[in-house]
Amino acid sequence: LLADAIMAGELKRGTNTARLARLVETVISGSLMTWACYQEGPADAWMRADVQAALSPHLAARNRPALAAARRVSAPGRLP
């Protein structure tokens, strides 16, 4: 999936997909555990905000405006 995103120009060329996949997997697990402690807003919004933060340094320049818009609707109580 990540290799397809690179080919589609959604992620920067040269992104280490194995490392990024591991990062995303870890973020999802940790995010859900943290949400279980705080239970602020819906879990999917909480995890989406964390995954977007993990992916943001790897996004191709053309995808950064979409990320900025998504951050404006991040999970309640979370930092932007």
CSV table of N, CA, C and O in Angstrom, one decimal:
chain,number,residue,atom,x,y,z
A,1,LEU,N,0.8,-1.2,0.0
A,1,LEU,CA,0.0,0.0,0.0
A,1,LEU,C,0.9,1.3,0.0
A,1,LEU,O,0.6,2.2,-0.7
A,2,LEU,N,1.9,1.3,0.8
A,2,LEU,CA,2.8,2.4,0.9
A,2,LEU,C,3.6,2.6,-0.4
A,2,LEU,O,3.8,3.7,-0.9
A,3,ALA,N,4.0,1.5,-1.0
A,3,ALA,CA,4.8,1.5,-2.3
A,3,ALA,C,3.8,2.1,-3.4
A,3,ALA,O,4.3,2.9,-4.2
A,4,ASP,N,2.6,1.7,-3.3
A,4,ASP,CA,1.6,2.2,-4.3
A,4,ASP,C,1.4,3.7,-4.1
A,4,ASP,O,1.3,4.5,-5.1
A,5,ALA,N,1.5,4.2,-2.8
A,5,ALA,CA,1.3,5.6,-2.5
A,5,ALA,C,2.5,6.4,-3.1
A,5,ALA,O,2.4,7.5,-3.6
A,6,ILE,N,3.7,5.8,-3.0
A,6,ILE,CA,4.9,6.4,-3.6
A,6,ILE,C,4.7,6.5,-5.1
A,6,ILE,O,5.0,7.6,-5.7
A,7,MET,N,4.3,5.5,-5.7
A,7,MET,CA,4.2,5.4,-7.2
A,7,MET,C,3.1,6.4,-7.6
A,7,MET,O,3.2,7.0,-8.7
A,8,ALA,N,2.1,6.6,-6.8
A,8,ALA,CA,1.0,7.6,-7.1
A,8,ALA,C,1.4,9.0,-6.8
A,8,ALA,O,0.6,9.9,-7.1
A,9,GLY,N,2.5,9.2,-6.2
A,9,GLY,CA,3.0,10.6,-5.9
A,9,GLY,C,2.4,11.1,-4.6
A,9,GLY,O,2.5,12.3,-4.4
A,10,GLU,N,1.8,10.2,-3.8
A,10,GLU,CA,1.2,10.7,-2.6
A,10,GLU,C,2.3,10.8,-1.4
A,10,GLU,O,2.2,11.6,-0.5
A,11,LEU,N,3.2,9.9,-1.5
A,11,LEU,CA,4.4,9.9,-0.5
A,11,LEU,C,5.6,10.2,-1.3
A,11,LEU,O,5.8,10.0,-2.5
A,12,LYS,N,6.6,10.8,-0.5
A,12,LYS,CA,7.9,11.2,-1.1
A,12,LYS,C,8.6,10.0,-1.7
A,12,LYS,O,8.6,8.9,-1.0
A,13,ARG,N,9.3,10.1,-2.8
A,13,ARG,CA,10.1,9.1,-3.3
A,13,ARG,C,11.3,8.9,-2.3
A,13,ARG,O,11.7,9.8,-1.7
A,14,GLY,N,11.7,7.7,-2.2
A,14,GLY,CA,12.8,7.4,-1.2
A,14,GLY,C,12.3,7.1,0.2
A,14,GLY,O,13.1,6.8,1.0
A,15,THR,N,11.0,7.1,0.4
A,15,THR,CA,10.5,6.8,1.7
A,15,THR,C,10.7,5.3,1.9
A,15,THR,O,10.5,4.4,1.1
A,16,ASN,N,11.3,5.0,3.1
A,16,ASN,CA,11.5,3.6,3.5
A,16,ASN,C,10.2,3.0,3.9
A,16,ASN,O,9.7,3.2,5.0
A,17,THR,N,9.6,2.2,3.0
A,17,THR,CA,8.2,1.7,3.3
A,17,THR,C,8.2,0.7,4.5
A,17,THR,O,7.2,0.7,5.2
A,18,ALA,N,9.2,-0.1,4.6
A,18,ALA,CA,9.2,-1.0,5.7
A,18,ALA,C,9.2,-0.3,7.1
A,18,ALA,O,8.4,-0.6,8.0
A,19,ARG,N,10.0,0.7,7.2
A,19,ARG,CA,10.1,1.5,8.4
A,19,ARG,C,8.8,2.3,8.7
A,19,ARG,O,8.3,2.4,9.8
A,20,LEU,N,8.3,2.8,7.6
A,20,LEU,CA,7.1,3.6,7.7
A,20,LEU,C,5.9,2.7,8.1
A,20,LEU,O,5.0,3.1,8.9
A,21,ALA,N,5.8,1.5,7.5
A,21,ALA,CA,4.7,0.6,7.9
A,21,ALA,C,4.8,0.2,9.4
A,21,ALA,O,3.8,0.2,10.1
A,22,ARG,N,6.0,0.0,9.9
A,22,ARG,CA,6.2,-0.3,11.3
A,22,ARG,C,5.8,0.8,12.1
A,22,ARG,O,5.1,0.7,13.2
A,23,LEU,N,6.1,2.0,11.7
A,23,LEU,CA,5.8,3.2,12.5
A,23,LEU,C,4.2,3.4,12.5
A,23,LEU,O,3.7,3.6,13.6
A,24,VAL,N,3.6,3.2,11.4
A,24,VAL,CA,2.1,3.4,11.4
A,24,VAL,C,1.5,2.3,12.3
A,24,VAL,O,0.5,2.6,13.0
A,25,GLU,N,2.0,1.1,12.2
A,25,GLU,CA,1.4,0.0,13.0
A,25,GLU,C,1.6,0.4,14.5
A,25,GLU,O,0.6,0.2,15.3
A,26,THR,N,2.7,0.9,14.9
A,26,THR,CA,3.0,1.2,16.3
A,26,THR,C,2.2,2.4,16.7
A,26,THR,O,1.6,2.4,17.8
A,27,VAL,N,2.0,3.4,15.9
A,27,VAL,CA,1.2,4.5,16.2
A,27,VAL,C,-0.3,4.1,16.4
A,27,VAL,O,-0.9,4.6,17.4
A,28,ILE,N,-0.8,3.3,15.6
A,28,ILE,CA,-2.2,2.9,15.7
A,28,ILE,C,-2.4,2.2,17.1
A,28,ILE,O,-3.3,2.5,17.8
A,29,SER,N,-1.5,1.2,17.4
A,29,SER,CA,-1.6,0.5,18.7
A,29,SER,C,-1.5,1.5,19.9
A,29,SER,O,-2.3,1.4,20.8
A,30,GLY,N,-0.5,2.3,19.8
A,30,GLY,CA,-0.3,3.2,20.9
A,30,GLY,C,-1.4,4.3,21.0
A,30,GLY,O,-1.9,4.6,22.1
A,31,SER,N,-1.9,4.7,19.9
A,31,SER,CA,-3.0,5.7,19.9
A,31,SER,C,-4.3,5.1,20.5
A,31,SER,O,-4.9,5.8,21.3
A,32,LEU,N,-4.6,3.9,20.2
A,32,LEU,CA,-5.8,3.3,20.7
A,32,LEU,C,-5.6,3.0,22.2
A,32,LEU,O,-6.6,3.3,22.9
A,33,MET,N,-4.5,2.7,22.6
A,33,MET,CA,-4.3,2.5,24.1
A,33,MET,C,-4.4,3.8,24.8
A,33,MET,O,-5.0,3.9,25.9
A,34,THR,N,-3.8,4.9,24.2
A,34,THR,CA,-3.9,6.2,24.9
A,34,THR,C,-5.4,6.7,24.9
A,34,THR,O,-5.9,7.2,25.9
A,35,TRP,N,-6.1,6.5,23.8
A,35,TRP,CA,-7.5,6.9,23.7
A,35,TRP,C,-8.3,6.1,24.8
A,35,TRP,O,-9.1,6.7,25.5
A,36,ALA,N,-8.0,4.9,25.1
A,36,ALA,CA,-8.7,4.1,26.1
A,36,ALA,C,-8.5,4.7,27.5
A,36,ALA,O,-9.4,4.7,28.3
A,37,CYS,N,-7.4,5.4,27.7
A,37,CYS,CA,-7.1,6.1,29.0
A,37,CYS,C,-7.9,7.4,29.1
A,37,CYS,O,-8.5,7.7,30.1
A,38,TYR,N,-7.9,8.2,28.0
A,38,TYR,CA,-8.5,9.5,28.0
A,38,TYR,C,-10.0,9.5,27.6
A,38,TYR,O,-10.8,10.3,28.0
A,39,GLN,N,-10.3,8.7,26.6
A,39,GLN,CA,-11.6,8.6,26.0
A,39,GLN,C,-12.3,9.9,25.7
A,39,GLN,O,-13.4,10.2,26.0
A,40,GLU,N,-11.5,10.8,25.1
A,40,GLU,CA,-11.9,12.1,24.6
A,40,GLU,C,-12.3,12.0,23.1
A,40,GLU,O,-11.4,11.7,22.3
A,41,GLY,N,-13.5,12.1,22.8
A,41,GLY,CA,-13.9,12.0,21.4
A,41,GLY,C,-13.9,10.6,20.9
A,41,GLY,O,-13.6,9.7,21.6
A,42,PRO,N,-14.3,10.4,19.6
A,42,PRO,CA,-14.3,9.0,19.1
A,42,PRO,C,-12.9,8.5,18.8
A,42,PRO,O,-12.0,9.2,18.5
A,43,ALA,N,-12.8,7.2,19.1
A,43,ALA,CA,-11.5,6.6,18.9
A,43,ALA,C,-10.9,6.7,17.5
A,43,ALA,O,-9.7,6.9,17.3
A,44,ASP,N,-11.8,6.6,16.5
A,44,ASP,CA,-11.3,6.7,15.1
A,44,ASP,C,-10.7,8.1,14.8
A,44,ASP,O,-9.7,8.2,14.1
A,45,ALA,N,-11.3,9.1,15.3
A,45,ALA,CA,-10.7,10.5,15.1
A,45,ALA,C,-9.4,10.6,15.8
A,45,ALA,O,-8.5,11.3,15.3
A,46,TRP,N,-9.3,10.1,17.0
A,46,TRP,CA,-8.1,10.1,17.8
A,46,TRP,C,-6.9,9.4,17.0
A,46,TRP,O,-5.8,10.0,16.9
A,47,MET,N,-7.2,8.2,16.5
A,47,MET,CA,-6.2,7.5,15.8
A,47,MET,C,-5.8,8.1,14.5
A,47,MET,O,-4.7,8.2,14.1
A,48,ARG,N,-6.9,8.7,13.8
A,48,ARG,CA,-6.6,9.3,12.5
A,48,ARG,C,-5.6,10.5,12.7
A,48,ARG,O,-4.7,10.7,11.9
A,49,ALA,N,-5.8,11.3,13.7
A,49,ALA,CA,-4.9,12.4,14.0
A,49,ALA,C,-3.5,12.0,14.2
A,49,ALA,O,-2.6,12.6,13.7
A,50,ASP,N,-3.3,10.9,15.0
A,50,ASP,CA,-2.0,10.4,15.2
A,50,ASP,C,-1.3,9.8,14.0
A,50,ASP,O,-0.2,10.0,13.8
A,51,VAL,N,-2.1,9.0,13.2
A,51,VAL,CA,-1.5,8.5,12.0
A,51,VAL,C,-1.2,9.6,11.0
A,51,VAL,O,-0.1,9.6,10.3
A,52,GLN,N,-2.0,10.6,10.9
A,52,GLN,CA,-1.7,11.8,10.0
A,52,GLN,C,-0.4,12.4,10.5
A,52,GLN,O,0.4,12.8,9.6
A,53,ALA,N,-0.2,12.6,11.8
A,53,ALA,CA,1.0,13.2,12.3
A,53,ALA,C,2.2,12.3,11.9
A,53,ALA,O,3.3,12.9,11.6
A,54,ALA,N,2.1,11.0,12.0
A,54,ALA,CA,3.2,10.1,11.6
A,54,ALA,C,3.5,10.2,10.1
A,54,ALA,O,4.7,10.1,9.7
A,55,LEU,N,2.5,10.3,9.3
A,55,LEU,CA,2.7,10.3,7.9
A,55,LEU,C,3.1,11.7,7.3
A,55,LEU,O,3.8,11.7,6.3
A,56,SER,N,2.8,12.7,8.0
A,56,SER,CA,3.0,14.1,7.5
A,56,SER,C,4.5,14.3,7.0
A,56,SER,O,4.6,14.9,5.9
A,57,PRO,N,5.5,13.9,7.6
A,57,PRO,CA,6.9,14.2,7.1
A,57,PRO,C,7.1,13.4,5.8
A,57,PRO,O,8.1,13.8,5.1
A,58,HIS,N,6.3,12.4,5.5
A,58,HIS,CA,6.6,11.6,4.3
A,58,HIS,C,5.7,11.9,3.1
A,58,HIS,O,5.8,11.3,2.1
A,59,LEU,N,4.8,12.9,3.3
A,59,LEU,CA,3.8,13.2,2.3
A,59,LEU,C,4.5,14.0,1.2
A,59,LEU,O,5.4,14.9,1.5
A,60,ALA,N,4.2,13.8,-0.1
A,60,ALA,CA,4.6,14.6,-1.2
A,60,ALA,C,4.1,16.0,-1.0
A,60,ALA,O,3.0,16.2,-0.4
A,61,ALA,N,4.7,17.0,-1.5
A,61,ALA,CA,4.4,18.4,-1.3
A,61,ALA,C,2.9,18.7,-1.7
A,61,ALA,O,2.2,19.4,-1.0
A,62,ARG,N,2.4,18.0,-2.7
A,62,ARG,CA,1.1,18.3,-3.2
A,62,ARG,C,0.0,17.8,-2.2
A,62,ARG,O,-1.1,18.2,-2.3
A,63,ASN,N,0.4,16.9,-1.3
A,63,ASN,CA,-0.6,16.4,-0.3
A,63,ASN,C,-0.6,17.2,1.0
A,63,ASN,O,-1.5,16.9,1.8
A,64,ARG,N,0.2,18.1,1.2
A,64,ARG,CA,0.3,18.8,2.5
A,64,ARG,C,-0.9,19.7,2.7
A,64,ARG,O,-1.4,19.7,3.8
A,65,PRO,N,-1.5,20.4,1.7
A,65,PRO,CA,-2.8,21.1,2.0
A,65,PRO,C,-3.9,20.3,2.5
A,65,PRO,O,-4.6,20.7,3.4
A,66,ALA,N,-4.0,19.1,2.0
A,66,ALA,CA,-5.1,18.2,2.5
A,66,ALA,C,-4.9,17.8,3.9
A,66,ALA,O,-5.8,17.7,4.7
A,67,LEU,N,-3.6,17.6,4.3
A,67,LEU,CA,-3.3,17.2,5.7
A,67,LEU,C,-3.6,18.4,6.6
A,67,LEU,O,-4.2,18.2,7.7
A,68,ALA,N,-3.3,19.6,6.2
A,68,ALA,CA,-3.6,20.8,7.0
A,68,ALA,C,-5.1,20.9,7.3
A,68,ALA,O,-5.6,21.2,8.4
A,69,ALA,N,-5.9,20.6,6.2
A,69,ALA,CA,-7.4,20.7,6.4
A,69,ALA,C,-7.9,19.6,7.3
A,69,ALA,O,-8.7,19.8,8.2
A,70,ALA,N,-7.3,18.4,7.3
A,70,ALA,CA,-7.7,17.3,8.1
A,70,ALA,C,-7.3,17.6,9.6
A,70,ALA,O,-8.0,17.2,10.5
A,71,ARG,N,-6.2,18.3,9.8
A,71,ARG,CA,-5.8,18.6,11.2
A,71,ARG,C,-6.9,19.5,11.9
A,71,ARG,O,-7.0,19.5,13.1
A,72,ARG,N,-7.5,20.4,11.1
A,72,ARG,CA,-8.5,21.3,11.7
A,72,ARG,C,-9.7,20.5,12.2
A,72,ARG,O,-10.4,21.1,13.0
A,73,VAL,N,-9.9,19.3,11.8
A,73,VAL,CA,-11.0,18.5,12.3
A,73,VAL,C,-10.5,17.3,13.1
A,73,VAL,O,-11.1,16.3,13.2
A,74,SER,N,-9.4,17.5,13.8
A,74,SER,CA,-8.7,16.4,14.6
A,74,SER,C,-9.6,16.1,15.8
A,74,SER,O,-10.5,16.9,16.2
A,75,ALA,N,-9.2,15.1,16.5
A,75,ALA,CA,-9.9,14.7,17.7
A,75,ALA,C,-10.0,15.8,18.8
A,75,ALA,O,-9.1,16.5,19.0
A,76,PRO,N,-11.1,15.8,19.5
A,76,PRO,CA,-11.3,16.8,20.5
A,76,PRO,C,-10.3,16.6,21.6
A,76,PRO,O,-9.9,15.5,21.9
A,77,GLY,N,-9.8,17.8,22.2
A,77,GLY,CA,-8.9,17.7,23.2
A,77,GLY,C,-7.4,17.4,22.8
A,77,GLY,O,-6.5,17.4,23.6
A,78,ARG,N,-7.2,17.3,21.5
A,78,ARG,CA,-5.9,16.9,21.0
A,78,ARG,C,-5.2,18.2,20.5
A,78,ARG,O,-5.8,19.1,20.0
A,79,LEU,N,-3.9,18.2,20.6
A,79,LEU,CA,-3.1,19.3,20.0
A,79,LEU,C,-3.2,19.2,18.5
A,79,LEU,O,-3.2,18.1,17.9
A,80,PRO,N,-3.2,20.3,17.8
A,80,PRO,CA,-3.3,20.2,16.3
A,80,PRO,C,-2.0,19.7,15.7
A,80,PRO,O,-1.0,19.6,16.2
